[in-house]
Amino acid sequence: MPAVCFYFQVHQPYRLKQYSFFNIGNDHNYSDERLNKEILNKVADKCYLPANKLMLELIKKFNKQFRISYSISGIALEQFEKYRPDVLESFIDLARTGCVEFLGETYHHSLSYLYSKDEFVRQIELHEKKIKHYFNQEPVVFRNTELIYNNDLADFIQKMGYKAILCEGVDSLLQGRTPNQIYTAPNNKKIKCLLKNFRLSDDIAFRFSNRDWPEYPLTAQKFASWLHNAHSADTINLFMDYETFGEHQWKETGIFEFMEHLPGEILKNKDFSFKTVGEVADDYQIKDVYDAHATTSWADSERDLSAWLSNSMQSESLSKLYAMEEDVKNSGDKDLIERWARLQSSDLFYYMCTKYWSDGVVHKYFSPYNSPYDSYIYFINALADLEVEVNKHSLATARVF
Amino acid sequence: MLGWEFPPIINGGLGVACLGLCKALSQHVELSMIIPKSDPNYMVNNVELIGLNNVEVENLKKIRTSKYYKEFAHVTTVEANIFPYETAESDFDIIRGKSIDFKLDTNVNIFKVGDLYGDDVINKVIEYAKFCARLAMTKDFDIIHCHDWMTFLAGIEIKALSGKPLVLHVHSLDYDRGGPDSRGWVYDIERWGMHYADAIIPVSRYTGSIAKNHYDVDERKIYPVHNGADPVHVFHDTKDFPEKLVLFLGRVTGQKGPEYFLDIASKVIEHAPNSRFVMAGTGDKLRGLIESGAYRQIGNKFHFTGFLNKEKVHKLLSIADVYVMPSVSEPFGLSALEAAQFGIPCVISKQSGVSEVLYGALKADFWDVDKMAGHIISLLQNDSLRESVVKDAFRDLENLTWDKAADKVADVYKRVL
C-alpha cells in the first residue's frame, strides 16, 4: 500500500547588506533589513499565503486524508514573526488540523554539522524549542540543511533521539535500487532513512513549466498516473522547496491548479494514501542499507557540497567563521553569538559559488548580489567586524582576570 | 597645446596633470589647449580652452591635410574596446577585424557623444588629428605641445603643415601599460611621434629611459620634468578598528603590481598580525586576486573596496598608516604624492618616477616582496622611522610644485625655438 509523502522546505535567510570595508568597526548590523523584508513580503504574497490556503482547503476537502510535512528554518520563523505574522498564523492553522508534521533542522539553516557538532546540537535544540512554541510539536524526523547527509550524520541524529532522517536518493549510491522504500545506515540500523525521489520531485519543482520538456504540460492526472505505476512502492517521497508554489513556478504556470487537483487524482487509486514523514517511518519497515560514505546533498547536478564549498572564497569564509566559535561563545554576549550564528546560513556561501555552468543560472537566480565575488566581500568584511568585536570582548575579559 | 583627458570631463591622473601644468605654464606663455571634449562653463585663467565638441566644423577653412596618418589608418583592426585607463572589470569579445572607415572629411560629431575611449578610439584619434590640424591652421602659434599618444598623431600632422617645433609630453607609454612585449598601433604612434618630435618631456627620468631603451629615442632630446603636487585638503580621521592600515590605491591591473601587494600583505600579516590591508580600485586582475586572497586565508585582513570616488579615497588617506605603490612600471605616481601630503609614509617601487623625487620614501624593486614587506613592518613597528620618513617627504614635497615644473617646460621651449 504505497504512500505519497510530501515534504516542503520553508526558508528565508538573513541576506547581508553590501557591507564594505568602511562599515568595519562601526556597523554591527550585517543584515539588509529592507531587502529581507521586501523579499519576505513578496514570497509571502506569491507563495506562502496562497499555498497555505490551498493546503488547508485540501486537508478539509479530503477529510484529513491529505497529509503533508514542513521544515521551517528558525530564521524564517523569526522573519515571519517580525514582518508577516499572518504567514505564521496560517502555518499554525495548518498545524491545528493534525495532518501536518514539522521536521527538525538547524535553526539558522547552517552547515554547522560539517564544522562543529556543538554548534549543530545547539541549533537543533533552538529549533526544537521554536517548533514546540508555535506548533506544539516535538520533531521526530530530521532534515539537515539542503539534505546534506552521510552515514555519520545518520548515526549522530539517531543518537539525538530522532527516528528518521531525510536524504537525497542519489543514483550512484542507490545503484539501481528504488528510492521508494525505507533504508537504514550501515553504521546504525535503528535510523530510518527517507530518500527523496528526485525524478518525480524535480518534475514538479524544476520541470513543471519547462516548455522544452517532452512531458510539458504536466497535468495532475498525468503525474498521478506515474505515481500509480509505482504500485510496489512503500513510499514515494516528494521533497521540494515550498517556494516552488508561486515563486519558482509562478502562479501563471498553473502550479496551484496542478496541486489543487493532484490529491484527488492520486486518491482515485484506493491503494494510495498520503502520509507525513513520521507516519512513513512508523508504518514501513527498513528494506535495505543506504551507504553514504561521502557527503551528499540535494543541490546542483553534483548532489554534493560543491554549491557551498568548491572555491577558496567559500572555504575561507566557512573555516574563518567556525574558527571563531570558541571566542564568540566565551564572550557570553548573546547578541554577538546571534550575529555569528546568522552568518552561518548556507545561503551566504551559496551566493559565493563560481560554478558557472548549468547550475550557475540557478545560483544567480537565488543570489541578491551582482557576483559571487561581491557576496564574498560583503561576508568577509562583516566577519572582520565581528572579529574586531570579539577581540574587544576577549581583551576586556583578559583585563578583569 | 593638445590634450585628451581634462577636468571636469575626466578626472584621471592625466587630466589632473594637464590642468596643473596649464595653470602654471600660463604665467610664462600664451596658451591654447585643444581637447576633444570640454565643458563650456569650465574656465581656466589665461588659458584658451577649446573643446572640439563645442566647435562648428563649417567655420574652419578647408586645408590640404597631409596624409601621414593614412598609413596608420590602413590597418585592419579588431574592435579591441580599448580603455587604456580602464577602471572597471571588462570582458573581451573577439570580433572579426574590419578596416577603418577612413575619410578626409572631418567628423567632429564623434566627440559630442560617448566616451573618450572605447571601441572606436582609433577613429577618434584620427578625427582628432584631422580636426586639430584644421583648427591649428587658423591660429598663430610657436610651439606644439602634446600630451600622450592620443594627441601625438595630431601633433605630427600640425608639425608637418606648419613646420613649428613639436614637444611631446609623455605621461605614460604603452610599455608601462602593456609590458616590454607591447607592440601595436599605439606603440607605433608613440615611437613615430617621439622620433619625429623636437623634444620629449617624460614625467620622470625612469620614463625617459624607457623612451630611450624601448623606443630608441635620441636621449639628447629627452628632458624629464617631474609633475607637481596640487595642494589637497588634508585631514585625519580615527579608525573604527585597532589594526594598523596599509593602503594600495590604483587600477587593479598588471602595471600597478596588485599581485605583489597581495604577496607583500601575506608576509606582513604573518609577522605583524595587527595590520589590515586595503586594495582600493578595480581592474582585470580583481577577481583573481579576490580568490587568491581567500586561498591565502587573509580575506578578513585584506579588503577590496572596488572603485572609489575622491571623497572615499580621501577618507582612506585620512586613516591609513602606510601607503604602498608596488608598480611594475609607473611613469610618475601622483597618488604617492597625495599620500605623502596626508602624512602617510610611502613604500614605493624603484620602477616609478615618484621614487626619483620622494627621497625619503622607502624603496624596493617591485618584485622584491621580502624587502617591501620588511619596509612596511618597520614602518608599522618603529615610530621614529615613521616620523622621519614622513618628515623627509614633506621636505621633498616643497620642491614639487607645478610652478617649478612649468619653469622647466619653458626652458625646453627655449631650446627648441
mmCIF file of C-alpha atoms in Angstrom, chain A residues 98-363:
data_model
loop_
_atom_site.group_PDB
_atom_site.id
_atom_site.type_symbol
_atom_site.label_atom_id
_atom_site.label_comp_id
_atom_site.label_asym_id
_atom_site.label_seq_id
_atom_site.Cartn_x
_atom_site.Cartn_y
_atom_site.Cartn_z
ATOM 1 C CA GLY A 98 -3.424 17.371 12.908
ATOM 2 C CA CYS A 99 -2.498 16.489 9.321
ATOM 3 C CA VAL A 100 0.728 18.437 9.215
ATOM 4 C CA GLU A 101 4.067 17.397 10.667
ATOM 5 C CA PHE A 102 7.033 19.683 11.318
ATOM 6 C CA LEU A 103 10.593 18.428 10.990
ATOM 7 C CA GLY A 104 13.677 19.251 12.982
ATOM 8 C CA GLU A 105 16.570 21.147 11.394
ATOM 9 C CA THR A 106 19.272 23.641 12.302
ATOM 10 C CA TYR A 107 17.815 26.927 13.478
ATOM 11 C CA HIS A 108 19.999 29.049 11.209
ATOM 12 C CA HIS A 109 19.858 26.739 8.186
ATOM 13 C CA SER A 110 23.558 26.232 8.703
ATOM 14 C CA LEU A 111 26.354 23.935 7.580
ATOM 15 C CA SER A 112 27.350 23.516 11.236
ATOM 16 C CA TYR A 113 27.229 19.727 11.020
ATOM 17 C CA LEU A 114 30.336 19.864 8.831
ATOM 18 C CA TYR A 115 32.268 22.161 11.174
ATOM 19 C CA SER A 116 31.094 21.940 14.755
ATOM 20 C CA LYS A 117 28.946 19.269 16.388
ATOM 21 C CA ASP A 118 28.472 21.515 19.441
ATOM 22 C CA GLU A 119 27.008 24.274 17.352
ATOM 23 C CA PHE A 120 24.998 21.741 15.351
ATOM 24 C CA VAL A 121 23.342 20.413 18.500
ATOM 25 C CA ARG A 122 22.816 23.919 19.886
ATOM 26 C CA GLN A 123 20.987 24.972 16.741
ATOM 27 C CA ILE A 124 18.842 21.832 16.563
ATOM 28 C CA GLU A 125 17.749 22.369 20.148
ATOM 29 C CA LEU A 126 16.992 26.030 19.499
ATOM 30 C CA HIS A 127 14.883 24.995 16.550
ATOM 31 C CA GLU A 128 13.041 22.289 18.523
ATOM 32 C CA LYS A 129 12.043 24.918 21.080
ATOM 33 C CA LYS A 130 10.734 27.207 18.391
ATOM 34 C CA ILE A 131 8.655 24.444 16.776
ATOM 35 C CA LYS A 132 7.262 23.416 20.145
ATOM 36 C CA HIS A 133 6.430 27.035 20.892
ATOM 37 C CA TYR A 134 4.483 27.733 17.729
ATOM 38 C CA PHE A 135 3.139 24.378 16.620
ATOM 39 C CA ASN A 136 3.134 22.362 19.840
ATOM 40 C CA GLN A 137 5.040 19.534 18.189
ATOM 41 C CA GLU A 138 8.274 17.793 19.063
ATOM 42 C CA PRO A 139 10.073 16.915 15.838
ATOM 43 C CA VAL A 140 10.863 13.209 15.453
ATOM 44 C CA VAL A 141 12.211 13.334 11.915
ATOM 45 C CA PHE A 142 15.276 15.365 10.985
ATOM 46 C CA ARG A 143 16.372 17.008 7.797
ATOM 47 C CA ASN A 144 19.795 18.590 7.601
ATOM 48 C CA THR A 145 20.366 21.802 5.652
ATOM 49 C CA GLU A 146 19.936 21.194 1.904
ATOM 50 C CA LEU A 147 19.622 17.449 2.643
ATOM 51 C CA ILE A 148 23.328 17.286 3.414
ATOM 52 C CA TYR A 149 23.814 13.722 4.523
ATOM 53 C CA ASN A 150 26.248 10.907 5.276
ATOM 54 C CA ASN A 151 26.402 7.763 7.414
ATOM 55 C CA ASP A 152 27.975 9.548 10.325
ATOM 56 C CA LEU A 153 25.182 12.114 10.404
ATOM 57 C CA ALA A 154 22.532 9.370 10.370
ATOM 58 C CA ASP A 155 24.146 7.801 13.414
ATOM 59 C CA PHE A 156 24.544 11.148 15.173
ATOM 60 C CA ILE A 157 20.937 12.093 14.599
ATOM 61 C CA GLN A 158 19.594 8.721 15.763
ATOM 62 C CA LYS A 159 21.579 9.123 18.972
ATOM 63 C CA MET A 160 19.981 12.537 19.458
ATOM 64 C CA GLY A 161 16.652 10.718 19.596
ATOM 65 C CA TYR A 162 15.315 11.124 16.077
ATOM 66 C CA LYS A 163 13.717 8.094 14.474
ATOM 67 C CA ALA A 164 14.194 9.100 10.865
ATOM 68 C CA ILE A 165 16.220 11.371 8.640
ATOM 69 C CA LEU A 166 15.688 12.679 5.126
ATOM 70 C CA CYS A 167 18.239 12.477 2.342
ATOM 71 C CA GLU A 168 18.613 12.694 -1.392
ATOM 72 C CA GLY A 169 18.199 9.407 -3.272
ATOM 73 C CA VAL A 170 21.482 9.681 -5.127
ATOM 74 C CA ASP A 171 21.684 7.386 -8.177
ATOM 75 C CA SER A 172 25.284 6.365 -7.642
ATOM 76 C CA LEU A 173 24.530 5.223 -4.089
ATOM 77 C CA LEU A 174 21.233 3.526 -4.928
ATOM 78 C CA GLN A 175 22.872 1.628 -7.752
ATOM 79 C CA GLY A 176 19.654 0.789 -9.493
ATOM 80 C CA ARG A 177 17.599 0.258 -6.349
ATOM 81 C CA THR A 178 14.371 2.160 -5.821
ATOM 82 C CA PRO A 179 14.227 5.244 -3.610
ATOM 83 C CA ASN A 180 10.622 4.314 -2.816
ATOM 84 C CA GLN A 181 11.301 2.292 0.324
ATOM 85 C CA ILE A 182 12.830 2.768 3.766
ATOM 86 C CA TYR A 183 16.596 2.417 4.090
ATOM 87 C CA THR A 184 18.900 2.456 7.051
ATOM 88 C CA ALA A 185 22.546 3.368 7.590
ATOM 89 C CA PRO A 186 25.316 0.733 7.610
ATOM 90 C CA ASN A 187 26.637 2.014 10.936
ATOM 91 C CA ASN A 188 23.329 2.413 12.754
ATOM 92 C CA LYS A 189 20.451 0.063 11.953
ATOM 93 C CA LYS A 190 17.928 1.924 14.101
ATOM 94 C CA ILE A 191 17.675 5.039 11.964
ATOM 95 C CA LYS A 192 15.164 5.123 9.136
ATOM 96 C CA CYS A 193 16.256 6.960 6.007
ATOM 97 C CA LEU A 194 13.656 8.534 3.752
ATOM 98 C CA LEU A 195 15.106 9.043 0.299
ATOM 99 C CA LYS A 196 13.945 11.793 -1.986
ATOM 100 C CA ASN A 197 12.615 10.527 -5.303
ATOM 101 C CA PHE A 198 14.408 13.252 -7.188
ATOM 102 C CA ARG A 199 12.967 12.489 -10.619
ATOM 103 C CA LEU A 200 9.374 12.847 -9.551
ATOM 104 C CA SER A 201 10.154 15.667 -7.125
ATOM 105 C CA ASP A 202 12.051 17.656 -9.730
ATOM 106 C CA ASP A 203 9.310 17.083 -12.311
ATOM 107 C CA ILE A 204 7.229 19.384 -10.144
ATOM 108 C CA ALA A 205 9.920 21.625 -8.648
ATOM 109 C CA PHE A 206 12.082 22.280 -11.700
ATOM 110 C CA ARG A 207 10.485 20.990 -14.879
ATOM 111 C CA PHE A 208 6.847 21.862 -14.343
ATOM 112 C CA SER A 209 6.855 24.981 -16.523
ATOM 113 C CA ASN A 210 9.672 23.994 -18.881
ATOM 114 C CA ARG A 211 8.222 24.094 -22.386
ATOM 115 C CA ASP A 212 11.190 22.160 -23.795
ATOM 116 C CA TRP A 213 10.405 19.219 -21.563
ATOM 117 C CA PRO A 214 8.714 16.462 -23.581
ATOM 118 C CA GLU A 215 6.172 15.912 -20.808
ATOM 119 C CA TYR A 216 5.088 19.551 -20.839
ATOM 120 C CA PRO A 217 2.388 20.396 -19.882
ATOM 121 C CA LEU A 218 2.295 18.336 -16.705
ATOM 122 C CA THR A 219 -1.238 17.659 -15.526
ATOM 123 C CA ALA A 220 -2.326 16.273 -12.164
ATOM 124 C CA GLN A 221 -3.789 13.294 -13.972
ATOM 125 C CA LYS A 222 -0.545 12.511 -15.769
ATOM 126 C CA PHE A 223 1.562 12.886 -12.654
ATOM 127 C CA ALA A 224 -0.819 10.724 -10.613
ATOM 128 C CA SER A 225 -0.629 8.012 -13.272
ATOM 129 C CA TRP A 226 3.185 7.971 -12.914
ATOM 130 C CA LEU A 227 2.794 7.504 -9.181
ATOM 131 C CA HIS A 228 0.205 4.771 -9.701
ATOM 132 C CA ASN A 229 2.715 2.894 -11.852
ATOM 133 C CA ALA A 230 4.882 2.555 -8.770
ATOM 134 C CA HIS A 231 2.357 0.232 -7.123
ATOM 135 C CA SER A 232 5.031 -1.848 -5.405
ATOM 136 C CA ALA A 233 6.439 1.227 -3.651
ATOM 137 C CA ASP A 234 6.206 1.739 0.088
ATOM 138 C CA THR A 235 6.605 5.474 -0.022
ATOM 139 C CA ILE A 236 7.118 7.952 -2.787
ATOM 140 C CA ASN A 237 8.973 10.864 -1.244
ATOM 141 C CA LEU A 238 8.294 14.154 -2.945
ATOM 142 C CA PHE A 239 10.647 16.631 -1.322
ATOM 143 C CA MET A 240 10.918 20.197 -2.543
ATOM 144 C CA ASP A 241 11.205 23.866 -1.664
ATOM 145 C CA TYR A 242 7.819 25.232 -0.673
ATOM 146 C CA GLU A 243 8.617 28.291 -2.781
ATOM 147 C CA THR A 244 8.025 26.024 -5.801
ATOM 148 C CA PHE A 245 4.416 27.109 -5.460
ATOM 149 C CA GLY A 246 4.044 30.616 -6.792
ATOM 150 C CA GLU A 247 7.673 31.694 -6.558
ATOM 151 C CA HIS A 248 9.942 29.338 -8.519
ATOM 152 C CA GLN A 249 6.925 28.295 -10.583
ATOM 153 C CA TRP A 250 4.738 31.333 -10.989
ATOM 154 C CA LYS A 251 1.027 31.268 -10.451
ATOM 155 C CA GLU A 252 0.593 31.744 -14.216
ATOM 156 C CA THR A 253 2.209 28.341 -14.899
ATOM 157 C CA GLY A 254 -0.816 26.674 -13.334
ATOM 158 C CA ILE A 255 1.160 25.182 -10.432
ATOM 159 C CA PHE A 256 -1.633 25.919 -7.944
ATOM 160 C CA GLU A 257 -4.295 24.288 -10.131
ATOM 161 C CA PHE A 258 -1.975 21.316 -10.536
ATOM 162 C CA MET A 259 -1.641 20.936 -6.775
ATOM 163 C CA GLU A 260 -5.336 21.508 -6.242
ATOM 164 C CA HIS A 261 -6.215 18.520 -8.407
ATOM 165 C CA LEU A 262 -3.330 16.235 -7.539
ATOM 166 C CA PRO A 263 -4.596 14.708 -4.254
ATOM 167 C CA GLY A 264 -7.917 13.760 -5.848
ATOM 168 C CA GLU A 265 -6.170 12.141 -8.805
ATOM 169 C CA ILE A 266 -3.809 10.208 -6.554
ATOM 170 C CA LEU A 267 -6.556 9.018 -4.213
ATOM 171 C CA LYS A 268 -8.577 7.658 -7.176
ATOM 172 C CA ASN A 269 -6.421 4.575 -6.698
ATOM 173 C CA LYS A 270 -7.634 3.232 -3.358
ATOM 174 C CA ASP A 271 -4.265 1.623 -2.616
ATOM 175 C CA PHE A 272 -2.659 5.035 -2.324
ATOM 176 C CA SER A 273 -2.599 7.295 0.678
ATOM 177 C CA PHE A 274 -0.810 10.407 1.939
ATOM 178 C CA LYS A 275 1.449 10.201 4.951
ATOM 179 C CA THR A 276 3.666 12.618 6.817
ATOM 180 C CA VAL A 277 7.356 11.789 7.248
ATOM 181 C CA GLY A 278 6.860 10.472 10.796
ATOM 182 C CA GLU A 279 3.942 8.280 9.724
ATOM 183 C CA VAL A 280 6.016 6.801 6.910
ATOM 184 C CA ALA A 281 8.766 5.990 9.424
ATOM 185 C CA ASP A 282 6.230 4.339 11.728
ATOM 186 C CA ASP A 283 4.305 2.397 9.113
ATOM 187 C CA TYR A 284 7.028 0.832 6.988
ATOM 188 C CA GLN A 285 9.912 -1.492 7.717
ATOM 189 C CA ILE A 286 13.539 -0.982 6.777
ATOM 190 C CA LYS A 287 14.170 -2.789 3.496
ATOM 191 C CA ASP A 288 17.817 -2.124 2.710
ATOM 192 C CA VAL A 289 21.016 -0.269 3.598
ATOM 193 C CA TYR A 290 21.859 3.088 2.017
ATOM 194 C CA ASP A 291 25.589 3.582 2.351
ATOM 195 C CA ALA A 292 26.696 7.211 2.093
ATOM 196 C CA HIS A 293 30.370 7.405 2.975
ATOM 197 C CA ALA A 294 30.870 10.643 1.167
ATOM 198 C CA THR A 295 28.633 13.576 1.964
ATOM 199 C CA THR A 296 25.708 14.160 -0.389
ATOM 200 C CA SER A 297 23.073 16.875 -0.714
ATOM 201 C CA TRP A 298 20.122 17.795 -2.888
ATOM 202 C CA ALA A 299 21.874 20.722 -4.577
ATOM 203 C CA ASP A 300 23.068 21.115 -8.152
ATOM 204 C CA SER A 301 23.686 18.284 -10.553
ATOM 205 C CA GLU A 302 26.639 17.088 -8.473
ATOM 206 C CA ARG A 303 24.429 16.413 -5.416
ATOM 207 C CA ASP A 304 27.443 17.120 -3.218
ATOM 208 C CA LEU A 305 28.816 20.039 -1.175
ATOM 209 C CA SER A 306 30.174 21.950 -4.149
ATOM 210 C CA ALA A 307 27.371 24.531 -4.093
ATOM 211 C CA TRP A 308 28.747 25.862 -0.791
ATOM 212 C CA LEU A 309 32.266 24.593 -0.707
ATOM 213 C CA SER A 310 34.037 24.487 -4.044
ATOM 214 C CA ASN A 311 36.160 27.618 -4.187
ATOM 215 C CA SER A 312 38.652 29.379 -1.964
ATOM 216 C CA MET A 313 36.236 32.175 -1.050
ATOM 217 C CA GLN A 314 33.739 29.706 0.346
ATOM 218 C CA SER A 315 36.275 27.612 2.202
ATOM 219 C CA GLU A 316 37.987 30.620 3.745
ATOM 220 C CA SER A 317 34.670 32.125 4.822
ATOM 221 C CA LEU A 318 33.473 28.913 6.423
ATOM 222 C CA SER A 319 36.708 27.988 8.142
ATOM 223 C CA LYS A 320 37.229 31.516 9.483
ATOM 224 C CA LEU A 321 33.645 31.647 10.699
ATOM 225 C CA TYR A 322 33.807 28.412 12.670
ATOM 226 C CA ALA A 323 37.314 29.111 13.928
ATOM 227 C CA MET A 324 35.736 31.972 15.890
ATOM 228 C CA GLU A 325 33.251 29.714 17.690
ATOM 229 C CA GLU A 326 35.128 29.392 20.961
ATOM 230 C CA ASP A 327 35.874 33.095 21.307
ATOM 231 C CA VAL A 328 32.341 34.062 20.342
ATOM 232 C CA LYS A 329 30.763 31.672 22.828
ATOM 233 C CA ASN A 330 33.232 32.543 25.581
ATOM 234 C CA SER A 331 32.176 36.158 25.305
ATOM 235 C CA GLY A 332 28.819 35.143 26.726
ATOM 236 C CA ASP A 333 27.362 38.034 24.742
ATOM 237 C CA LYS A 334 24.030 36.857 23.369
ATOM 238 C CA ASP A 335 23.932 39.491 20.671
ATOM 239 C CA LEU A 336 27.410 38.575 19.458
ATOM 240 C CA ILE A 337 26.547 34.871 19.386
ATOM 241 C CA GLU A 338 23.410 35.581 17.409
ATOM 242 C CA ARG A 339 25.241 37.741 14.858
ATOM 243 C CA TRP A 340 27.788 34.975 14.466
ATOM 244 C CA ALA A 341 25.065 32.357 14.068
ATOM 245 C CA ARG A 342 23.265 34.387 11.417
ATOM 246 C CA LEU A 343 26.433 34.393 9.348
ATOM 247 C CA GLN A 344 26.139 30.607 9.238
ATOM 248 C CA SER A 345 23.201 30.410 6.833
ATOM 249 C CA SER A 346 24.189 28.156 3.968
ATOM 250 C CA ASP A 347 22.720 30.673 1.524
ATOM 251 C CA LEU A 348 25.534 33.135 2.136
ATOM 252 C CA PHE A 349 28.047 30.583 0.842
ATOM 253 C CA TYR A 350 25.780 29.511 -1.982
ATOM 254 C CA TYR A 351 25.913 33.104 -3.290
ATOM 255 C CA MET A 352 29.727 32.823 -3.467
ATOM 256 C CA CYS A 353 29.631 29.843 -5.797
ATOM 257 C CA THR A 354 31.527 30.272 -9.053
ATOM 258 C CA LYS A 355 30.298 27.180 -10.842
ATOM 259 C CA TYR A 356 29.154 28.878 -13.997
ATOM 260 C CA TRP A 357 27.695 26.047 -15.981
ATOM 261 C CA SER A 358 24.065 24.937 -15.919
ATOM 262 C CA ASP A 359 23.643 25.363 -12.173
ATOM 263 C CA GLY A 360 25.228 28.808 -12.301
ATOM 264 C CA VAL A 361 21.931 30.106 -13.610
ATOM 265 C CA VAL A 362 20.161 28.659 -10.588
ATOM 266 C CA HIS A 363 22.726 30.174 -8.222
#
